[in-house]
Short mmCIF file of N, CA and C in Angstrom, two decimals:
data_model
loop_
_atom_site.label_atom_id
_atom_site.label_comp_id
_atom_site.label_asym_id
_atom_site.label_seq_id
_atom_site.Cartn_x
_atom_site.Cartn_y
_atom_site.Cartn_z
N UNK A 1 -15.11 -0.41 12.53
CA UNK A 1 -15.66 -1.24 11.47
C UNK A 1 -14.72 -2.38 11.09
N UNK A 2 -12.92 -2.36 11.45
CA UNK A 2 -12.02 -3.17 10.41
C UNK A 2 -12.06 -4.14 11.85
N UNK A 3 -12.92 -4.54 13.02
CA UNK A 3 -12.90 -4.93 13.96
C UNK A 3 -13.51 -6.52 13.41
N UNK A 4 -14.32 -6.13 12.67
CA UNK A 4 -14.96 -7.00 12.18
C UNK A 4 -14.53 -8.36 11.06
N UNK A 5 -13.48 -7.41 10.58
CA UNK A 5 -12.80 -8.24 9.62
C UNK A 5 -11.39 -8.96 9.78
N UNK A 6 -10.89 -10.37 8.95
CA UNK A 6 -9.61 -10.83 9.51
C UNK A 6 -9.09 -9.76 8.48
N UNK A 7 -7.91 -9.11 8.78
CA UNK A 7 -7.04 -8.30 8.05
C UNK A 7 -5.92 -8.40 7.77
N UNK A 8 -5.06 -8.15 6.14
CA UNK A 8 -3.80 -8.10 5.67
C UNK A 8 -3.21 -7.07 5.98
N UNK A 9 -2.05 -6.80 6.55
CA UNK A 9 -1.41 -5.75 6.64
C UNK A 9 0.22 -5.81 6.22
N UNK A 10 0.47 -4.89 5.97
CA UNK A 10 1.88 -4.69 5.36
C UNK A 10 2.73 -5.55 5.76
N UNK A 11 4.33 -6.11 5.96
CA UNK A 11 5.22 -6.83 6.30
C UNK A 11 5.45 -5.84 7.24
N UNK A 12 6.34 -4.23 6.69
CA UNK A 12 7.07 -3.72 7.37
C UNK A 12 6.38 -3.02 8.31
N UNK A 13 8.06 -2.67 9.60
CA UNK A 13 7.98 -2.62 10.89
C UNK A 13 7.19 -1.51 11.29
N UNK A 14 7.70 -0.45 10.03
CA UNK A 14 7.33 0.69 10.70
C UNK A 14 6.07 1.06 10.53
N UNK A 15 5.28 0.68 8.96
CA UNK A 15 4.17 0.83 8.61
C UNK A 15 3.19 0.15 9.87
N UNK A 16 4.09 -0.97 10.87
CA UNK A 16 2.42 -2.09 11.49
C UNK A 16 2.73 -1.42 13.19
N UNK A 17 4.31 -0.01 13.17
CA UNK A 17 3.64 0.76 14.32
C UNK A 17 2.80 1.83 13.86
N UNK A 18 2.77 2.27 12.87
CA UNK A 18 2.00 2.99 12.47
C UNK A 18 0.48 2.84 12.73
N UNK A 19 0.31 1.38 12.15
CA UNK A 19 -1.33 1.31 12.46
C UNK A 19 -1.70 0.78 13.99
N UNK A 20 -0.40 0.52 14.18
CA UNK A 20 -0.63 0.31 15.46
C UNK A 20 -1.16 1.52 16.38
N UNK A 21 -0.36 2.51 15.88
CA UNK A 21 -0.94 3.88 16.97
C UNK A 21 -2.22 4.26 16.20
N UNK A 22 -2.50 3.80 14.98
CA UNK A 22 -4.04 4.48 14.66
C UNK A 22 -4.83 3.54 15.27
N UNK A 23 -4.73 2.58 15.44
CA UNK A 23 -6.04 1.86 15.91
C UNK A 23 -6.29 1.96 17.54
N UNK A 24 -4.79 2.65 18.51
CA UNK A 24 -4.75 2.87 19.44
C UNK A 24 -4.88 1.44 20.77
N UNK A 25 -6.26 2.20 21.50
CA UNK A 25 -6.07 0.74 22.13
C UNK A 25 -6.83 -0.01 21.66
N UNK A 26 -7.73 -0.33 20.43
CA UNK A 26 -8.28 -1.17 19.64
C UNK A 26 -7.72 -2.44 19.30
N UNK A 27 -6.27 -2.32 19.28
CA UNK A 27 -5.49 -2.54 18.45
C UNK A 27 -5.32 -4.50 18.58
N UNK A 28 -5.20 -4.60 19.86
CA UNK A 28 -5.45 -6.08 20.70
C UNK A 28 -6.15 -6.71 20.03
N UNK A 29 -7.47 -6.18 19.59
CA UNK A 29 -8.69 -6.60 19.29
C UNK A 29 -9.11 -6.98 17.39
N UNK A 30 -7.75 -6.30 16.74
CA UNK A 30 -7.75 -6.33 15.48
C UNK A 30 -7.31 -7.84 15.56
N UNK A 31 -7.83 -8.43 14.07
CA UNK A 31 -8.03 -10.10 13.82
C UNK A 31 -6.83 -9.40 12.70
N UNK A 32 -5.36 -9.87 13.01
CA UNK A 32 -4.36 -9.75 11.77
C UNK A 32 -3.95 -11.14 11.68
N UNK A 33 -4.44 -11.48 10.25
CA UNK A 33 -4.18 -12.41 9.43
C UNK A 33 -3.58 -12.86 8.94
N UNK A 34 -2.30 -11.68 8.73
CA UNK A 34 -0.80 -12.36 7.88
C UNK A 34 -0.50 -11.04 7.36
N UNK A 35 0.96 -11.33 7.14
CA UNK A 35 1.69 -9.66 6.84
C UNK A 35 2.05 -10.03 5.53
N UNK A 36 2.04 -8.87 4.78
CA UNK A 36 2.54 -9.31 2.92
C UNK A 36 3.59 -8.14 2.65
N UNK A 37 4.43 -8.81 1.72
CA UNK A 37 5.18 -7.72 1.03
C UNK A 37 4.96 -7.11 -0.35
N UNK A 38 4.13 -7.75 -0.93
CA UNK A 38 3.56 -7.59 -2.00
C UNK A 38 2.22 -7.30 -2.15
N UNK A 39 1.62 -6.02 -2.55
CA UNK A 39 -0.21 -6.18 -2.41
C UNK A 39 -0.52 -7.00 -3.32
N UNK A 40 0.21 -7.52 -4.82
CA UNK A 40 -0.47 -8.12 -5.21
C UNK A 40 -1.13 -9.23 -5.11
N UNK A 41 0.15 -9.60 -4.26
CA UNK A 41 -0.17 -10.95 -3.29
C UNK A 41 -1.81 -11.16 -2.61
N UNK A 42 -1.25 -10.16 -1.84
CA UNK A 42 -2.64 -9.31 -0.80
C UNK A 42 -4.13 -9.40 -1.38
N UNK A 43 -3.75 -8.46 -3.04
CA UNK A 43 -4.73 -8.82 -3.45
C UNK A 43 -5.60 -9.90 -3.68
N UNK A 44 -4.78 -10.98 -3.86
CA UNK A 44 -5.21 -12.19 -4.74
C UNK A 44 -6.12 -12.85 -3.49
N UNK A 45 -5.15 -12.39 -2.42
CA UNK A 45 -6.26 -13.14 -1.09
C UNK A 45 -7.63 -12.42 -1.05
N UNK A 46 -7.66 -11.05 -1.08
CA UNK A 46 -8.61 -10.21 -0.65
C UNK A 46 -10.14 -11.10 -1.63
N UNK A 47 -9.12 -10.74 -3.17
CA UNK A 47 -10.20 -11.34 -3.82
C UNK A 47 -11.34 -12.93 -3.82
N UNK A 48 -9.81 -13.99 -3.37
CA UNK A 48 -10.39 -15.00 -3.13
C UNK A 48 -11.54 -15.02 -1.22
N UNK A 49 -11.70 -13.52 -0.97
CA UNK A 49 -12.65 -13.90 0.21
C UNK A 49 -11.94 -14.28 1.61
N UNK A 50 -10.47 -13.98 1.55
CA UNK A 50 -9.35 -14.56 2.75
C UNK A 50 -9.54 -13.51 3.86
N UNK A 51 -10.10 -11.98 3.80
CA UNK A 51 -10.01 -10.93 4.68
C UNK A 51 -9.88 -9.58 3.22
N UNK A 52 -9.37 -8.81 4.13
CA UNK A 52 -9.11 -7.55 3.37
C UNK A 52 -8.09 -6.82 3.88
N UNK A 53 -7.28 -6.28 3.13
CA UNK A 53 -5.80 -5.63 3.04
C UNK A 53 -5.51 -4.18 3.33
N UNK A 54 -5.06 -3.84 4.20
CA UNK A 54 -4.52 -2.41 4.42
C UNK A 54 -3.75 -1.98 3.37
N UNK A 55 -3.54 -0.85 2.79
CA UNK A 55 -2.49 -0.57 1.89
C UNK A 55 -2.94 1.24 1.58
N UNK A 56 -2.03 1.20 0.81
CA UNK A 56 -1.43 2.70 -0.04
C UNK A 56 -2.71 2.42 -1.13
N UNK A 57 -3.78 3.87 -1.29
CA UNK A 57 -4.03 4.14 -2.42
C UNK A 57 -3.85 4.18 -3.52
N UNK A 58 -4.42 3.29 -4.45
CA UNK A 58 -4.37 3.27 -5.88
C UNK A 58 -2.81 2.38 -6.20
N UNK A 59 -2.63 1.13 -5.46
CA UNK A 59 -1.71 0.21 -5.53
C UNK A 59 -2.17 -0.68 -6.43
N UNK A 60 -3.26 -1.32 -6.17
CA UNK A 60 -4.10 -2.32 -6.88
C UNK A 60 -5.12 -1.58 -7.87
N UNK A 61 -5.54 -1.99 -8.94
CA UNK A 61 -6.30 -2.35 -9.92
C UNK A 61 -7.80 -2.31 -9.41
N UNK A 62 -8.71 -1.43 -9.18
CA UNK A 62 -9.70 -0.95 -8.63
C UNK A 62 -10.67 -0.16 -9.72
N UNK A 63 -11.88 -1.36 -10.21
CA UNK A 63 -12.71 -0.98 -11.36
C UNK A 63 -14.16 -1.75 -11.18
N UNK A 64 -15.01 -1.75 -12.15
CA UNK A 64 -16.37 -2.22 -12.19
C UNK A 64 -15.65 -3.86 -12.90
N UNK A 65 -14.52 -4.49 -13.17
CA UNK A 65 -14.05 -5.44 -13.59
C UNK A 65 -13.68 -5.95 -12.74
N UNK A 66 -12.96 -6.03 -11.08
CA UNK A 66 -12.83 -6.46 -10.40
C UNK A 66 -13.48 -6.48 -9.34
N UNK A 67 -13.28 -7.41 -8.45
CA UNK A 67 -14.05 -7.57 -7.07
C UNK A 67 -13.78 -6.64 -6.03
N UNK A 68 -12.46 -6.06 -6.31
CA UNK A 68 -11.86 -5.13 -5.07
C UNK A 68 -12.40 -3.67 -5.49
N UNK A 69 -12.04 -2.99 -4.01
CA UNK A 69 -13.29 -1.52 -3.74
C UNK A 69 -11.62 -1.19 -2.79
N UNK A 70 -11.86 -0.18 -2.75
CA UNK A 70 -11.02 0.94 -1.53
C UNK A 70 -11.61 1.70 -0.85
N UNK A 71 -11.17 1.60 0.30
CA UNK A 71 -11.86 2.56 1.49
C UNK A 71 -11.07 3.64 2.16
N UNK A 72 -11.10 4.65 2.30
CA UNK A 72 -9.81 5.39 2.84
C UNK A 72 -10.78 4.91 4.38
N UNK A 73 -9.27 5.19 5.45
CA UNK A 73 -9.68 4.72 6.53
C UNK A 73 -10.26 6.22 7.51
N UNK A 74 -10.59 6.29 8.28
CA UNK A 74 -11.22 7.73 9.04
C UNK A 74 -11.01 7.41 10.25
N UNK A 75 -10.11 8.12 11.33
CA UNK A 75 -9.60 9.24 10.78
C UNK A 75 -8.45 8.74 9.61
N UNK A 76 -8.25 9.90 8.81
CA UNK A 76 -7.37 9.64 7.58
C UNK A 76 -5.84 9.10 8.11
N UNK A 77 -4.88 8.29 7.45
CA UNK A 77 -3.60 7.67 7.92
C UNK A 77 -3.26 8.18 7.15
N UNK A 78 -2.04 9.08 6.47
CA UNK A 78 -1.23 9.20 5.52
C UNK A 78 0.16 9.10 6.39
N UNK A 79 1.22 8.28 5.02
CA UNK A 79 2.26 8.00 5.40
C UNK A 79 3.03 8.50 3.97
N UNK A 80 4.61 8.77 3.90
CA UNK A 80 4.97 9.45 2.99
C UNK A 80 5.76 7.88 2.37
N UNK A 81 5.90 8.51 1.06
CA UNK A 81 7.15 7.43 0.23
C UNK A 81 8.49 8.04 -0.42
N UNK A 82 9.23 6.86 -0.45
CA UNK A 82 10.20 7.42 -0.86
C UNK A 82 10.73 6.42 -1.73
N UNK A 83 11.00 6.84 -2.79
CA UNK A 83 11.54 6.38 -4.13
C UNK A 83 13.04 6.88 -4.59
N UNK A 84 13.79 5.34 -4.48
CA UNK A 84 15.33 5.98 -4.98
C UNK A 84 15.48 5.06 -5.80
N UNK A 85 16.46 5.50 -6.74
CA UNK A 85 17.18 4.74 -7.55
C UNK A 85 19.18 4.72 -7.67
N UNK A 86 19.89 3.65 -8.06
CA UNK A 86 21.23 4.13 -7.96
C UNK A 86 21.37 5.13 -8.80
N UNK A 87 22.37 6.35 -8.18
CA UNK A 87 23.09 7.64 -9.08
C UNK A 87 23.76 7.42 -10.14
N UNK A 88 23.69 8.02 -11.54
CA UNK A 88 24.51 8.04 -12.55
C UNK A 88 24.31 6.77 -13.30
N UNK A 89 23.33 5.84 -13.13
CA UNK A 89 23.00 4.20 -13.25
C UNK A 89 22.08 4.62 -14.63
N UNK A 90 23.06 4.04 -16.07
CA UNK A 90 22.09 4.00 -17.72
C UNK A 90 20.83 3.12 -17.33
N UNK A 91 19.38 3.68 -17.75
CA UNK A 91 18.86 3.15 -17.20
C UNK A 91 17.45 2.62 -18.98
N UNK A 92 17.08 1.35 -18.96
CA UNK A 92 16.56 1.64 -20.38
C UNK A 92 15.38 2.55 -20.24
N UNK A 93 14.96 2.34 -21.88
CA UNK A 93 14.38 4.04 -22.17
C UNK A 93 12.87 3.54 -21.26
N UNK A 94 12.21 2.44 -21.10
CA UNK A 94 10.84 2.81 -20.27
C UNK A 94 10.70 3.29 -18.50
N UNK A 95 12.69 2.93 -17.80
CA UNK A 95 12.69 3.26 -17.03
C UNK A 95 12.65 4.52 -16.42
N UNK A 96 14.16 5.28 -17.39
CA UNK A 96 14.30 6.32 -17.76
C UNK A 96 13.11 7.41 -17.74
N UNK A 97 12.21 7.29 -19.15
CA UNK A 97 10.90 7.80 -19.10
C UNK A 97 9.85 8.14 -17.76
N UNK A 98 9.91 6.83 -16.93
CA UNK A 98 9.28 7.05 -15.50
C UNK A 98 9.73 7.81 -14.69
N UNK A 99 11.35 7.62 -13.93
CA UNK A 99 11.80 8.12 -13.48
C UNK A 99 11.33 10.10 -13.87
N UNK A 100 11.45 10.20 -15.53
CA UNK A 100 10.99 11.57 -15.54
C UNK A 100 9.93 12.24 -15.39
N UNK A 101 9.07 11.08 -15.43
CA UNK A 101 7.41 11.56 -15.00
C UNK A 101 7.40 11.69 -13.34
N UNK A 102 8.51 11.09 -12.89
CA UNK A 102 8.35 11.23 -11.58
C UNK A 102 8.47 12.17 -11.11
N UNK A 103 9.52 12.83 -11.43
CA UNK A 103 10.39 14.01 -11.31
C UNK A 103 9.68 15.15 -11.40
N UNK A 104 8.82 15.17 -12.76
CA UNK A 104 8.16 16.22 -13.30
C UNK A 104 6.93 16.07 -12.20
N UNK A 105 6.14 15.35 -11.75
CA UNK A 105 5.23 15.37 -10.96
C UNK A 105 5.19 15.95 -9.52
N UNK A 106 6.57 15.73 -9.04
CA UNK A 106 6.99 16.15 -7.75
C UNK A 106 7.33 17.63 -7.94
N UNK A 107 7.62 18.05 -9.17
CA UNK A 107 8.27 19.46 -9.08
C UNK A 107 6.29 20.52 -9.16
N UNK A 108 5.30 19.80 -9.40
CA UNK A 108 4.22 20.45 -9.50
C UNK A 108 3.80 20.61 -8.60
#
């Protein structure tokens, strides 16, 4: 189906072998449009009608208020993340706060 469309895809290397092995030998045939480092970026194209953007679930702002929709892709792609911050680094209190929701989420 994404054969059809010009497509945004990530900057990085490893994420565009990644889709590279999902789309297999399709892959020639994909219309890639430009690589972003930012979805919001991504977004702003998607919205203005430029193609549509590969990305991580629930990155963008996805409601009956905006133009953008999400599709998980089939077969499913999952890729893992990883979130660091510097050690022992005072951090202010809204960062702080996240960091502990993070924490607490991963330990569930």
């Amino acid at each position: 189906d994404l054969l059809a469309y010009p497509i945004l895809i990530p900057g990085r290397a490893l994420v565009q072998n990644e889709l590279d092995n999902w789309f297999g030998d399709a892959y020639g045939a994909v219309h890639i449009i430009g690589r972003y480092n930012l979805i919001y970026n991504a977004a702003i194209l998607v919205e203005a009608g430029v193609g549509v953007a590969l990305c991580l679930e629930k990155l963008v702002p996805v409601s009956e208020e905006t133009e953008l929709c999400f599709r998980t892709l089939a077969p499913a792609l999952e890729t893992g993340v990883v979130i660091a911050w510097k050690k022992n680094q005072i951090f202010p209190p809204a960062v702080a706060k996240f960091i502990e929701l993070l924490k607490n989420a991963f330990r569930a």
